Short mmCIF file of C-alpha atoms and ligand atoms in Angstrom, two decimals:
data_model
loop_
_atom_site.label_atom_id
_atom_site.label_comp_id
_atom_site.label_asym_id
_atom_site.label_seq_id
_atom_site.Cartn_x
_atom_site.Cartn_y
_atom_site.Cartn_z
CA MET A 1 9.94 -55.41 -36.15
CA THR A 2 7.27 -53.00 -34.91
CA LEU A 3 5.25 -54.51 -32.01
CA LYS A 4 1.52 -54.01 -32.11
CA ILE A 5 -0.09 -53.29 -28.64
CA LEU A 6 -3.91 -53.06 -27.96
CA ALA A 7 -4.26 -50.95 -24.97
CA VAL A 8 -7.79 -51.02 -23.40
CA VAL A 9 -8.88 -48.34 -20.92
CA SER A 10 -11.77 -46.51 -19.60
CA GLU A 11 -10.44 -43.12 -19.79
CA ILE A 12 -7.75 -41.17 -21.78
CA TYR A 13 -6.25 -37.73 -21.63
CA PRO A 14 -7.16 -35.24 -23.35
CA LEU A 15 -10.63 -36.71 -24.04
CA VAL A 16 -11.96 -37.96 -20.88
CA LYS A 17 -10.22 -37.89 -17.47
CA THR A 18 -10.90 -38.52 -13.76
CA GLY A 19 -7.50 -39.03 -12.61
CA GLY A 20 -3.97 -40.29 -13.23
CA LEU A 21 -5.22 -43.33 -15.28
CA ALA A 22 -6.15 -41.08 -18.15
CA ASP A 23 -2.86 -39.26 -18.09
CA VAL A 24 -0.96 -42.54 -18.45
CA ALA A 25 -3.16 -43.93 -21.09
CA GLY A 26 -2.68 -40.69 -23.08
CA ALA A 27 1.06 -40.32 -22.67
CA LEU A 28 2.39 -43.87 -22.93
CA PRO A 29 1.67 -44.67 -26.61
CA GLY A 30 3.73 -41.60 -27.69
CA ALA A 31 6.61 -42.60 -25.41
CA LEU A 32 6.61 -46.09 -26.98
CA VAL A 33 7.19 -44.89 -30.46
CA PRO A 34 10.80 -44.58 -30.18
CA GLU A 35 10.72 -48.25 -28.71
CA ASP A 36 9.20 -49.30 -32.07
CA VAL A 37 6.00 -50.18 -30.34
CA ALA A 38 2.77 -49.03 -32.00
CA VAL A 39 -0.10 -48.73 -29.54
CA THR A 40 -3.87 -48.44 -30.63
CA THR A 41 -6.09 -47.83 -27.59
CA LEU A 42 -9.60 -49.08 -27.28
CA VAL A 43 -11.93 -46.78 -25.39
CA PRO A 44 -15.60 -46.45 -24.75
CA GLY A 45 -17.58 -44.14 -27.02
CA TYR A 46 -18.57 -41.49 -24.52
CA PRO A 47 -20.17 -38.41 -25.90
CA ALA A 48 -16.68 -36.50 -25.28
CA VAL A 49 -15.00 -39.08 -27.08
CA LEU A 50 -17.25 -39.39 -30.15
CA ALA A 51 -17.44 -35.57 -30.37
CA ALA A 52 -13.54 -35.55 -31.00
CA LEU A 53 -13.56 -37.99 -33.66
CA LYS A 54 -12.98 -36.61 -37.18
CA LYS A 55 -14.20 -38.80 -39.99
CA PRO A 56 -14.08 -42.12 -38.05
CA GLN A 57 -13.84 -45.38 -39.98
CA VAL A 58 -16.38 -48.03 -39.13
CA VAL A 59 -14.31 -51.28 -38.89
CA HIS A 60 -16.87 -53.60 -37.40
CA THR A 61 -20.57 -53.65 -36.60
CA PHE A 62 -21.71 -55.95 -33.80
CA ALA A 63 -25.27 -57.23 -34.01
CA GLY A 64 -26.41 -57.23 -30.41
CA LEU A 65 -23.57 -56.49 -28.05
CA PHE A 66 -25.20 -56.82 -24.66
CA GLY A 67 -28.64 -56.01 -25.91
CA HIS A 68 -28.22 -53.60 -28.71
CA ASP A 69 -26.23 -53.07 -31.85
CA ALA A 70 -23.00 -51.30 -31.60
CA ARG A 71 -19.97 -50.20 -33.91
CA LEU A 72 -16.16 -50.23 -33.72
CA LEU A 73 -14.85 -46.95 -34.97
CA LYS A 74 -11.19 -46.27 -35.92
CA ALA A 75 -9.81 -42.75 -35.79
CA ASN A 76 -6.70 -40.65 -34.89
CA VAL A 77 -7.10 -37.99 -32.22
CA SER A 78 -4.54 -35.84 -30.86
CA GLY A 79 -1.91 -38.06 -32.23
CA LEU A 80 -3.59 -41.11 -30.40
CA ASP A 81 -4.71 -44.23 -32.56
CA LEU A 82 -7.94 -45.01 -31.25
CA LEU A 83 -10.54 -47.68 -31.50
CA VAL A 84 -13.83 -46.46 -30.11
CA LEU A 85 -16.66 -48.67 -29.06
CA ASP A 86 -19.69 -46.74 -30.02
CA ALA A 87 -22.50 -48.54 -28.01
CA PRO A 88 -25.10 -45.81 -27.19
CA HIS A 89 -26.91 -47.94 -24.84
CA LEU A 90 -23.72 -48.27 -22.61
CA PHE A 91 -21.85 -45.15 -23.13
CA ASN A 92 -23.98 -42.31 -24.41
CA ARG A 93 -24.01 -40.52 -21.04
CA PRO A 94 -22.45 -37.21 -20.55
CA GLY A 95 -20.14 -36.32 -17.66
CA ASN A 96 -18.21 -38.64 -15.28
CA PRO A 97 -17.69 -42.01 -17.02
CA TYR A 98 -18.64 -44.07 -14.04
CA VAL A 99 -21.32 -42.20 -12.14
CA ASP A 100 -24.59 -40.57 -12.75
CA ALA A 101 -25.59 -36.85 -11.99
CA ASP A 102 -25.97 -37.82 -8.30
CA GLY A 103 -22.52 -39.40 -8.07
CA LYS A 104 -23.96 -43.02 -7.80
CA ASP A 105 -22.26 -45.65 -9.95
CA TRP A 106 -24.33 -46.42 -13.04
CA ILE A 107 -26.13 -49.65 -12.14
CA ASP A 108 -24.96 -51.32 -15.37
CA ASN A 109 -21.22 -50.64 -14.89
CA PRO A 110 -20.48 -54.37 -14.91
CA LEU A 111 -22.09 -54.89 -18.41
CA ARG A 112 -20.62 -51.39 -19.69
CA PHE A 113 -17.00 -52.56 -18.80
CA ALA A 114 -17.65 -56.17 -19.73
CA ALA A 115 -18.56 -55.10 -23.15
CA LEU A 116 -15.38 -53.06 -23.49
CA SER A 117 -13.28 -56.02 -22.32
CA ARG A 118 -15.06 -58.40 -24.49
CA VAL A 119 -14.40 -56.50 -27.48
CA ALA A 120 -10.84 -55.97 -26.61
CA ALA A 121 -10.75 -59.78 -26.38
CA GLU A 122 -12.38 -60.27 -29.73
CA ILE A 123 -9.85 -57.86 -31.41
CA GLY A 124 -7.22 -59.92 -29.78
CA GLN A 125 -8.58 -62.85 -31.69
CA GLY A 126 -8.68 -61.26 -35.11
CA LEU A 127 -12.04 -59.45 -35.20
CA VAL A 128 -10.35 -56.90 -37.58
CA PRO A 129 -7.46 -58.81 -39.05
CA ALA A 130 -5.42 -55.76 -39.90
CA LEU A 131 -5.77 -54.55 -36.27
CA THR A 132 -4.87 -57.81 -34.41
CA PRO A 133 -2.34 -57.08 -31.89
CA ASP A 134 0.67 -58.87 -30.60
CA VAL A 135 -0.02 -58.05 -26.95
CA ILE A 136 -3.19 -56.76 -25.22
CA HIS A 137 -2.34 -54.26 -22.31
CA ALA A 138 -5.52 -53.91 -19.96
CA HIS A 139 -5.59 -51.16 -17.18
CA ASP A 140 -7.54 -51.39 -13.98
CA TRP A 141 -10.77 -53.36 -13.06
CA GLN A 142 -13.02 -51.87 -15.80
CA THR A 143 -10.88 -54.10 -18.25
CA GLY A 144 -10.10 -57.03 -15.90
CA LEU A 145 -12.51 -59.30 -17.74
CA THR A 146 -10.46 -59.12 -20.99
CA ALA A 147 -8.25 -61.95 -20.03
CA ALA A 148 -11.29 -63.96 -18.87
CA TYR A 149 -13.03 -63.61 -22.15
CA LEU A 150 -9.65 -64.64 -23.77
CA ARG A 151 -9.31 -67.64 -21.60
CA TYR A 152 -12.80 -68.98 -21.89
CA SER A 153 -13.27 -68.53 -25.54
CA GLY A 154 -11.38 -71.69 -26.41
CA ARG A 155 -9.74 -69.85 -29.13
CA PRO A 156 -5.90 -69.11 -29.25
CA ALA A 157 -5.28 -65.78 -27.69
CA VAL A 158 -2.55 -63.02 -27.56
CA PRO A 159 -0.49 -62.67 -24.41
CA THR A 160 -1.94 -60.06 -21.96
CA VAL A 161 -0.68 -57.65 -19.55
CA MET A 162 -2.75 -56.19 -16.74
CA THR A 163 -1.65 -53.07 -14.96
CA VAL A 164 -3.09 -52.00 -11.64
CA HIS A 165 -3.43 -48.27 -11.02
CA ASN A 166 -5.24 -48.60 -7.91
CA MET A 167 -6.15 -51.70 -5.65
CA ALA A 168 -8.94 -49.88 -4.07
CA PHE A 169 -11.23 -50.18 -7.01
CA GLN A 170 -12.00 -53.97 -7.78
CA GLY A 171 -15.19 -54.20 -9.56
CA GLN A 172 -16.89 -56.67 -7.55
CA TYR A 173 -20.54 -58.02 -8.78
CA GLY A 174 -23.00 -60.62 -7.88
CA ARG A 175 -22.43 -64.12 -9.22
CA ASP A 176 -25.92 -64.05 -10.81
CA LEU A 177 -24.51 -61.93 -13.48
CA LEU A 178 -22.27 -64.55 -15.03
CA PRO A 179 -24.64 -65.56 -17.77
CA ALA A 180 -25.49 -61.91 -18.73
CA LEU A 181 -21.75 -61.42 -19.01
CA GLY A 182 -21.60 -64.20 -21.52
CA LEU A 183 -19.09 -66.34 -19.44
CA PRO A 184 -19.50 -70.05 -18.96
CA ALA A 185 -20.13 -71.49 -15.68
CA ARG A 186 -16.83 -72.93 -15.40
CA ALA A 187 -15.40 -69.44 -15.33
CA TYR A 188 -16.88 -69.18 -11.83
CA ALA A 189 -13.97 -70.80 -10.05
CA ILE A 190 -11.15 -69.70 -7.66
CA ASP A 191 -8.62 -69.96 -10.58
CA GLY A 192 -11.20 -67.96 -12.64
CA VAL A 193 -13.46 -64.96 -11.95
CA GLU A 194 -14.67 -66.07 -8.54
CA TYR A 195 -13.69 -63.80 -5.85
CA TYR A 196 -15.21 -64.11 -2.29
CA GLY A 197 -18.42 -65.48 -3.56
CA THR A 198 -18.83 -62.75 -6.13
CA ILE A 199 -17.48 -62.01 -9.63
CA GLY A 200 -14.22 -59.95 -9.39
CA PHE A 201 -13.36 -57.98 -12.35
CA LEU A 202 -9.76 -57.00 -11.00
CA LYS A 203 -9.37 -60.31 -9.46
CA ALA A 204 -10.12 -62.01 -13.00
CA GLY A 205 -7.43 -59.90 -14.54
CA LEU A 206 -4.76 -60.50 -12.03
CA GLN A 207 -5.57 -64.22 -12.13
CA LEU A 208 -5.70 -64.66 -15.74
CA SER A 209 -3.25 -62.23 -17.46
CA ASP A 210 0.16 -63.36 -18.31
CA ARG A 211 2.00 -60.52 -16.43
CA ILE A 212 0.90 -58.02 -13.95
CA THR A 213 2.37 -54.63 -13.60
CA THR A 214 1.62 -51.79 -11.14
CA VAL A 215 2.62 -48.25 -11.28
CA SER A 216 5.68 -48.29 -8.91
CA PRO A 217 8.12 -50.76 -7.61
CA THR A 218 7.20 -49.95 -4.03
CA TYR A 219 3.49 -50.35 -4.61
CA ALA A 220 4.40 -53.69 -6.30
CA THR A 221 5.67 -54.80 -2.83
CA GLU A 222 3.05 -53.11 -0.92
CA ILE A 223 0.12 -54.98 -2.61
CA ARG A 224 1.63 -58.14 -1.85
CA THR A 225 0.92 -57.53 2.01
CA ALA A 226 -2.36 -57.85 3.74
CA GLU A 227 -2.63 -54.09 4.25
CA GLY A 228 -1.87 -53.07 0.68
CA GLY A 229 -3.35 -56.08 -1.16
CA MET A 230 -6.92 -55.15 -0.16
CA GLY A 231 -7.93 -58.76 -0.46
CA LEU A 232 -5.76 -59.68 -3.36
CA ASP A 233 -2.40 -60.03 -1.70
CA GLY A 234 -2.65 -63.82 -1.47
CA LEU A 235 -3.33 -64.01 -5.26
CA LEU A 236 -0.51 -61.56 -6.12
CA ARG A 237 1.99 -63.50 -3.99
CA SER A 238 0.99 -66.68 -5.81
CA ARG A 239 1.82 -64.94 -9.17
CA GLY A 240 5.52 -64.75 -8.05
CA ASN A 241 7.60 -62.91 -10.57
CA ALA A 242 4.80 -62.32 -12.99
CA VAL A 243 4.22 -59.10 -10.82
CA SER A 244 6.36 -56.05 -11.33
CA GLY A 245 6.30 -52.27 -10.83
CA ILE A 246 7.02 -49.88 -13.62
CA LEU A 247 6.79 -46.19 -12.53
CA ASN A 248 4.85 -43.87 -14.22
CA GLY A 249 6.09 -40.72 -16.11
CA ILE A 250 4.50 -37.55 -17.10
CA ASP A 251 3.88 -36.00 -20.50
CA THR A 252 6.81 -33.41 -20.58
CA GLY A 253 5.23 -31.56 -23.41
CA VAL A 254 1.88 -31.04 -21.50
CA TRP A 255 3.86 -30.22 -18.21
CA ASN A 256 6.61 -27.91 -19.50
CA PRO A 257 7.27 -24.63 -17.54
CA ALA A 258 9.13 -23.26 -20.30
CA THR A 259 6.22 -23.33 -22.72
CA ASP A 260 3.12 -23.77 -20.73
CA ALA A 261 0.35 -21.58 -21.91
CA ARG A 262 -1.90 -22.15 -18.81
CA ILE A 263 0.60 -20.44 -16.32
CA ALA A 264 1.24 -16.68 -15.91
CA ALA A 265 4.87 -16.58 -16.97
CA PRO A 266 7.11 -19.15 -18.48
CA PHE A 267 10.34 -20.29 -16.61
CA GLU A 268 13.06 -22.93 -16.52
CA LEU A 269 16.09 -23.88 -14.46
CA SER A 270 18.13 -21.16 -16.21
CA ARG A 271 15.48 -18.50 -15.71
CA LEU A 272 13.73 -19.02 -12.46
CA ALA A 273 12.68 -15.40 -12.09
CA GLY A 274 9.39 -16.31 -13.84
CA ARG A 275 8.16 -18.40 -10.84
CA ALA A 276 7.71 -15.25 -8.93
CA ALA A 277 4.97 -13.99 -11.33
CA ASN A 278 3.30 -17.27 -11.13
CA LYS A 279 3.31 -17.22 -7.25
CA LYS A 280 1.68 -13.68 -7.33
CA ALA A 281 -0.81 -14.89 -10.04
CA LEU A 282 -1.75 -17.78 -7.82
CA GLN A 283 -2.04 -15.75 -4.71
CA GLN A 284 -4.31 -13.43 -6.46
CA ARG A 285 -6.33 -16.02 -8.03
CA LEU A 286 -7.09 -17.87 -4.69
CA GLY A 287 -7.48 -14.62 -2.56
CA LEU A 288 -4.25 -15.20 -0.72
CA ASP A 289 -2.24 -12.47 0.62
CA VAL A 290 0.20 -11.31 -2.09
CA ASP A 291 3.47 -11.84 -0.24
CA PRO A 292 6.68 -13.31 -1.94
CA ASN A 293 8.11 -14.59 1.38
CA ALA A 294 4.95 -16.73 2.27
CA LEU A 295 5.62 -20.40 1.92
CA ILE A 296 2.78 -21.61 -0.34
CA PHE A 297 1.90 -25.35 0.15
CA GLY A 298 -0.08 -26.35 -3.10
CA VAL A 299 -2.53 -29.43 -3.25
CA VAL A 300 -4.03 -30.52 -6.56
CA SER A 301 -5.95 -33.66 -5.72
CA ARG A 302 -9.07 -35.89 -5.62
CA LEU A 303 -10.71 -35.33 -2.21
CA SER A 304 -10.81 -38.76 -0.69
CA TRP A 305 -9.67 -41.03 2.07
CA GLN A 306 -6.67 -42.26 0.06
CA LYS A 307 -5.03 -38.75 -0.30
CA GLY A 308 -4.78 -38.25 3.51
CA LEU A 309 -6.04 -34.61 3.16
CA ASP A 310 -8.15 -34.97 6.45
CA LEU A 311 -4.68 -35.08 8.22
CA LEU A 312 -3.71 -31.92 6.41
CA LEU A 313 -6.96 -30.28 7.60
CA GLU A 314 -6.20 -31.34 11.11
CA ARG A 315 -2.67 -29.82 10.98
CA LEU A 316 -3.58 -26.69 9.32
CA PRO A 317 -3.00 -24.69 12.29
CA ALA A 318 0.74 -25.92 12.26
CA LEU A 319 1.01 -25.08 8.61
CA LEU A 320 -0.08 -21.52 9.28
CA ALA A 321 2.02 -21.11 12.32
CA ALA A 322 4.98 -22.14 10.25
CA GLY A 323 4.23 -19.11 8.08
CA GLY A 324 2.64 -21.16 5.31
CA GLN A 325 -0.34 -20.36 2.92
CA LEU A 326 -2.30 -23.25 1.47
CA ALA A 327 -3.45 -23.20 -2.16
CA LEU A 328 -5.82 -26.32 -2.77
CA LEU A 329 -7.70 -27.50 -5.83
CA GLY A 330 -9.70 -30.59 -5.30
CA SER A 331 -13.00 -32.37 -5.99
CA GLY A 332 -14.76 -35.33 -4.33
CA GLU A 333 -15.93 -35.88 -0.91
CA MET A 334 -18.25 -33.29 0.38
CA SER A 335 -16.94 -33.51 3.98
CA LEU A 336 -13.38 -32.41 3.03
CA ALA A 337 -14.54 -29.79 0.58
CA ASN A 338 -16.68 -28.36 3.29
CA GLY A 339 -13.73 -28.60 5.86
CA PHE A 340 -11.36 -26.62 3.65
CA ALA A 341 -14.15 -24.17 2.50
CA GLY A 342 -14.60 -23.53 6.20
CA ALA A 343 -10.79 -22.88 6.67
CA THR A 344 -10.93 -20.22 3.91
CA THR A 345 -13.22 -18.19 5.82
CA LEU A 346 -11.56 -18.62 9.19
CA HIS A 347 -8.06 -17.87 7.64
CA LYS A 348 -8.75 -15.33 4.97
CA GLY A 349 -5.73 -14.62 2.91
CA ARG A 350 -3.95 -17.52 4.26
CA VAL A 351 -6.00 -20.47 2.88
CA GLY A 352 -7.32 -20.44 -0.52
CA MET A 353 -9.43 -23.18 -2.30
CA VAL A 354 -11.20 -24.06 -5.51
CA ASN A 355 -13.64 -27.02 -5.07
CA GLY A 356 -13.78 -28.45 -8.63
CA TYR A 357 -11.91 -29.81 -11.47
CA ASP A 358 -9.68 -27.17 -13.46
CA GLU A 359 -6.81 -28.13 -15.66
CA GLY A 360 -5.57 -24.62 -15.95
CA LEU A 361 -5.35 -23.94 -12.27
CA ALA A 362 -3.86 -27.26 -11.73
CA HIS A 363 -1.07 -25.99 -13.81
CA LEU A 364 -0.74 -22.55 -12.08
CA ILE A 365 -0.67 -24.28 -8.57
CA GLN A 366 2.40 -26.34 -9.81
CA ALA A 367 4.16 -23.18 -11.16
CA GLY A 368 3.24 -20.83 -8.16
CA SER A 369 3.44 -22.90 -5.21
CA ASP A 370 6.70 -23.47 -3.23
CA VAL A 371 5.71 -27.04 -2.17
CA ILE A 372 3.35 -29.43 -3.28
CA LEU A 373 1.73 -31.59 -0.70
CA VAL A 374 0.79 -35.21 -1.20
CA PRO A 375 -0.07 -36.80 2.33
CA SER A 376 -1.52 -40.06 0.82
CA ARG A 377 -2.31 -42.99 2.91
CA PHE A 378 -1.44 -45.03 -0.06
CA GLU A 379 -0.58 -43.99 -3.53
CA PRO A 380 0.10 -46.45 -6.35
CA CYS A 381 2.38 -43.98 -8.17
CA GLY A 382 0.97 -40.24 -7.93
CA LEU A 383 1.65 -37.94 -10.66
CA THR A 384 1.40 -34.51 -9.08
CA GLN A 385 4.71 -35.00 -7.28
CA LEU A 386 6.06 -35.67 -10.59
CA CYS A 387 4.78 -32.34 -12.01
CA ALA A 388 5.96 -30.59 -8.90
CA LEU A 389 9.55 -31.78 -9.53
CA ARG A 390 9.43 -30.45 -13.01
CA TYR A 391 8.04 -27.04 -11.98
CA GLY A 392 10.35 -26.48 -9.18
CA ALA A 393 7.75 -26.92 -6.35
CA LEU A 394 9.35 -29.23 -3.65
CA PRO A 395 7.22 -32.29 -3.05
CA LEU A 396 6.36 -32.87 0.51
CA VAL A 397 5.00 -36.45 0.48
CA ALA A 398 4.06 -39.58 2.57
CA ARG A 399 6.75 -42.23 2.25
CA VAL A 400 4.38 -44.70 0.36
CA GLY A 401 4.04 -46.29 -3.01
CA GLY A 402 5.21 -44.24 -5.98
CA LEU A 403 5.75 -41.20 -3.56
CA ALA A 404 8.54 -43.12 -1.96
CA ASP A 405 10.06 -44.12 -5.28
CA THR A 406 10.14 -40.56 -6.92
CA VAL A 407 11.13 -38.06 -4.11
CA ILE A 408 14.59 -37.97 -2.44
CA ASP A 409 13.94 -36.80 1.12
CA ALA A 410 16.36 -33.90 2.18
CA ASN A 411 17.58 -35.55 5.11
CA GLU A 412 21.13 -34.86 6.53
CA VAL A 413 22.75 -37.52 4.27
CA ALA A 414 20.96 -36.16 1.25
CA LEU A 415 21.87 -32.53 1.99
CA ALA A 416 25.55 -33.43 2.60
CA ALA A 417 25.53 -35.26 -0.73
CA GLY A 418 23.60 -32.56 -2.34
CA VAL A 419 20.97 -34.87 -3.78
CA GLY A 420 17.55 -34.11 -2.01
CA THR A 421 14.49 -33.20 -4.05
CA GLY A 422 11.75 -32.85 -1.42
CA VAL A 423 10.55 -34.10 1.86
CA GLN A 424 9.11 -37.37 3.03
CA PHE A 425 7.22 -38.39 6.12
CA SER A 426 6.35 -41.70 7.69
CA PRO A 427 4.23 -43.12 9.27
CA VAL A 428 1.31 -41.43 7.56
CA SER A 429 -0.06 -39.52 10.74
CA GLY A 430 -0.96 -36.11 11.77
CA ASP A 431 2.07 -35.87 13.93
CA ALA A 432 4.61 -37.01 11.21
CA LEU A 433 2.88 -34.72 8.73
CA GLU A 434 3.20 -31.68 11.17
CA ALA A 435 6.87 -32.48 11.84
CA ALA A 436 7.42 -32.63 8.01
CA ILE A 437 5.65 -29.20 7.64
CA TRP A 438 8.06 -27.75 10.25
CA ARG A 439 11.17 -29.30 8.66
CA THR A 440 10.07 -27.79 5.21
CA ALA A 441 9.63 -24.40 6.79
CA ASP A 442 13.31 -24.66 8.17
CA LEU A 443 14.51 -25.46 4.69
CA TRP A 444 12.75 -22.56 3.31
CA ARG A 445 14.41 -20.24 5.69
CA ASP A 446 17.71 -21.40 4.36
CA ARG A 447 17.32 -20.05 0.71
CA PRO A 448 20.71 -21.29 -0.63
CA THR A 449 19.68 -24.91 0.41
CA TRP A 450 16.15 -24.33 -0.86
CA LYS A 451 17.43 -23.23 -4.33
CA LYS A 452 19.59 -26.22 -4.46
CA LEU A 453 16.74 -28.58 -3.66
CA GLN A 454 14.63 -26.75 -6.31
CA LYS A 455 17.34 -27.20 -8.81
CA ASN A 456 17.93 -30.97 -8.21
CA ALA A 457 14.14 -31.24 -8.28
CA MET A 458 13.89 -29.70 -11.77
CA LYS A 459 16.68 -31.83 -13.08
CA THR A 460 14.93 -35.05 -12.06
CA ASP A 461 13.85 -37.17 -15.26
CA VAL A 462 10.12 -37.61 -14.86
CA SER A 463 9.61 -38.24 -18.48
CA TRP A 464 8.16 -41.59 -19.88
CA THR A 465 11.56 -42.44 -21.53
CA ARG A 466 12.62 -45.05 -18.86
CA PRO A 467 9.25 -46.33 -18.09
CA ALA A 468 8.41 -46.71 -21.88
CA ALA A 469 11.52 -48.67 -22.35
CA ALA A 470 10.47 -50.97 -19.52
CA TYR A 471 7.11 -51.51 -20.96
CA ALA A 472 8.51 -52.30 -24.41
CA ARG A 473 11.03 -55.01 -22.78
CA LEU A 474 7.98 -56.51 -21.10
CA TYR A 475 5.87 -56.69 -24.21
CA ARG A 476 8.90 -58.19 -26.21
CA GLU A 477 9.45 -60.88 -23.52
CA LEU A 478 5.86 -61.98 -23.82
CA VAL A 479 5.79 -62.30 -27.46
CA ALA A 480 9.09 -64.13 -27.39
CA GLY A 481 7.80 -66.39 -24.70
CA ARG A 482 4.81 -67.38 -26.89
CA ALA A 483 6.95 -67.84 -29.91
CA GLY A 484 9.44 -70.09 -28.01
P1 LIG B 501 -5.12 -40.09 -8.92
O1 LIG B 501 -5.14 -40.62 -10.17
O2 LIG B 501 -5.16 -41.04 -7.80
O3 LIG B 501 -6.33 -39.03 -8.72
P2 LIG B 501 -2.59 -39.05 -9.67
O4 LIG B 501 -1.65 -38.10 -8.94
O5 LIG B 501 -2.06 -40.13 -10.28
O6 LIG B 501 -3.72 -39.35 -8.64
O7 LIG B 501 -3.18 -38.17 -10.91
C1 LIG B 501 -4.00 -37.09 -10.76
C2 LIG B 501 -4.20 -36.29 -11.89
O8 LIG B 501 -5.48 -35.55 -11.98
C3 LIG B 501 -3.07 -35.24 -12.21
O9 LIG B 501 -2.90 -35.05 -13.60
C4 LIG B 501 -3.71 -34.03 -11.38
O10 LIG B 501 -3.06 -32.78 -11.94
C5 LIG B 501 -5.08 -34.18 -11.88
N1 LIG B 501 -6.00 -33.65 -11.00
C6 LIG B 501 -6.47 -34.11 -9.76
N2 LIG B 501 -7.41 -33.32 -9.31
C7 LIG B 501 -7.61 -32.31 -10.08
C8 LIG B 501 -8.37 -31.23 -10.07
N3 LIG B 501 -9.23 -30.99 -9.12
N4 LIG B 501 -8.39 -30.29 -11.07
C9 LIG B 501 -7.74 -30.55 -12.15
N5 LIG B 501 -6.62 -31.69 -12.31
C10 LIG B 501 -6.70 -32.39 -11.12
C1 LIG B 502 -4.30 -44.20 -9.80
C2 LIG B 502 -3.44 -44.03 -8.57
C3 LIG B 502 -2.23 -42.95 -8.74
C4 LIG B 502 -1.64 -43.33 -10.11
C5 LIG B 502 -2.61 -43.20 -11.22
C6 LIG B 502 -1.93 -43.59 -12.59
O1 LIG B 502 -5.37 -43.22 -10.02
O2 LIG B 502 -4.23 -43.56 -7.40
O3 LIG B 502 -1.43 -43.16 -7.83
O4 LIG B 502 -0.56 -42.35 -10.28
O5 LIG B 502 -3.60 -44.34 -11.05
O6 LIG B 502 -1.36 -44.76 -12.65
#
């Protein structure tokens, strides 16, 4: 029997994206089709989403949803079945979905995402009978209240899965908001939405969902510790085996070096020669010296503390001394952007950077770099190292979270067994990063070994096939559990 899932999420590729969350939301539905799982995704009606809808069908009208009328629209866009919450008072704001033009969180974010969660819960309770799902799958803090609305409605509810993509974002707001959110006073309890004297959106989701997943097995372990749990480790430990890790994949249609229209020349394992043209194009694009023998370290990243790029900035002299070039695409914190911008002037031809968000350049960096660097302090899964594997750029990663789970370090044992796919370092420190850069440069000098590692990398299965099967199993277990 086809299982019907309602996914609820605050961003989705290709319509609106600030990071890997959107990639996951955009790719998982297609990957679940062979598992006989049909996903409909509820998303906010941001301008970019509404603009993409062709002939949407109005399936419900809300009289006064948190202050104003709103509509629920149904449409198919880029192969995705969408339900769009058209609530202009909450979502008719261009640009980044979470922050205003000055980079400040929209003040009404709790209400905006509570509205999304509330509508998800109502759909789960038969708001539009033809669309009632078997399971609701909520992603990240923005949708954490879904399980709370279901729990405190007093009506029968479908089972819920909550997936955490990043424990650093928890959605914590003042307790005085409780009535405005439409939650009863009894919800403000330790086994409800209360979180250290505030309302915790993610906390509520983790407390009240039937199952919790995160995006890699190692991160599932890390978030049960004081360091990784960021205040929620106790709760996660108390949920026992309701918590599990399912690794992300990438959309191997979007990320396919053999057909990628965004790169300079297509290539694949059997015709790797095309990589050279991409390397040259990348060097030209970023003002790097055109040199086929330079070892290009590429970075495609948000610029934030999480990503550990301050360590890279600090160890840039070592990277350059090792014969490296740096090709960096990033957006985020000004201090990091300024630091790298300074390095481009100081090391002309050796350090290139674009400060901004650029899908096309992200693909070219994957295709033209020899190494993709991901020195994250923590990384729930990470997607750029998966793209790197597929594009034959060896990932050099911190041994944390999903990075630990997806890259096989080319240490002596792995080299002897012929199974390495990249380089890992630990602990996450400047010294360890520097040592890993030197180790990578040694491997680069040994071209036959490098080619073997590159081949292993490109053969790695980074698709959604295995993860999708794991999600399908989880959904079916939940439905069977309810039926029994
Ligand atoms: P996170 O979600 O923590 O930012 P992930 O590695 O899971 O990290 O996902 C990041 C996604 O965003 C990848 O698809 C990556 O290619 C993309 N990305 C990150 N920064 C940029 C940028 N500046 N320009 C274009 N794409 C970017
Ligand atoms: C978050 C995490 C990242 C993960 C992504 C998708 O943004 O920081 O590690 O890959 O979500 O799950």
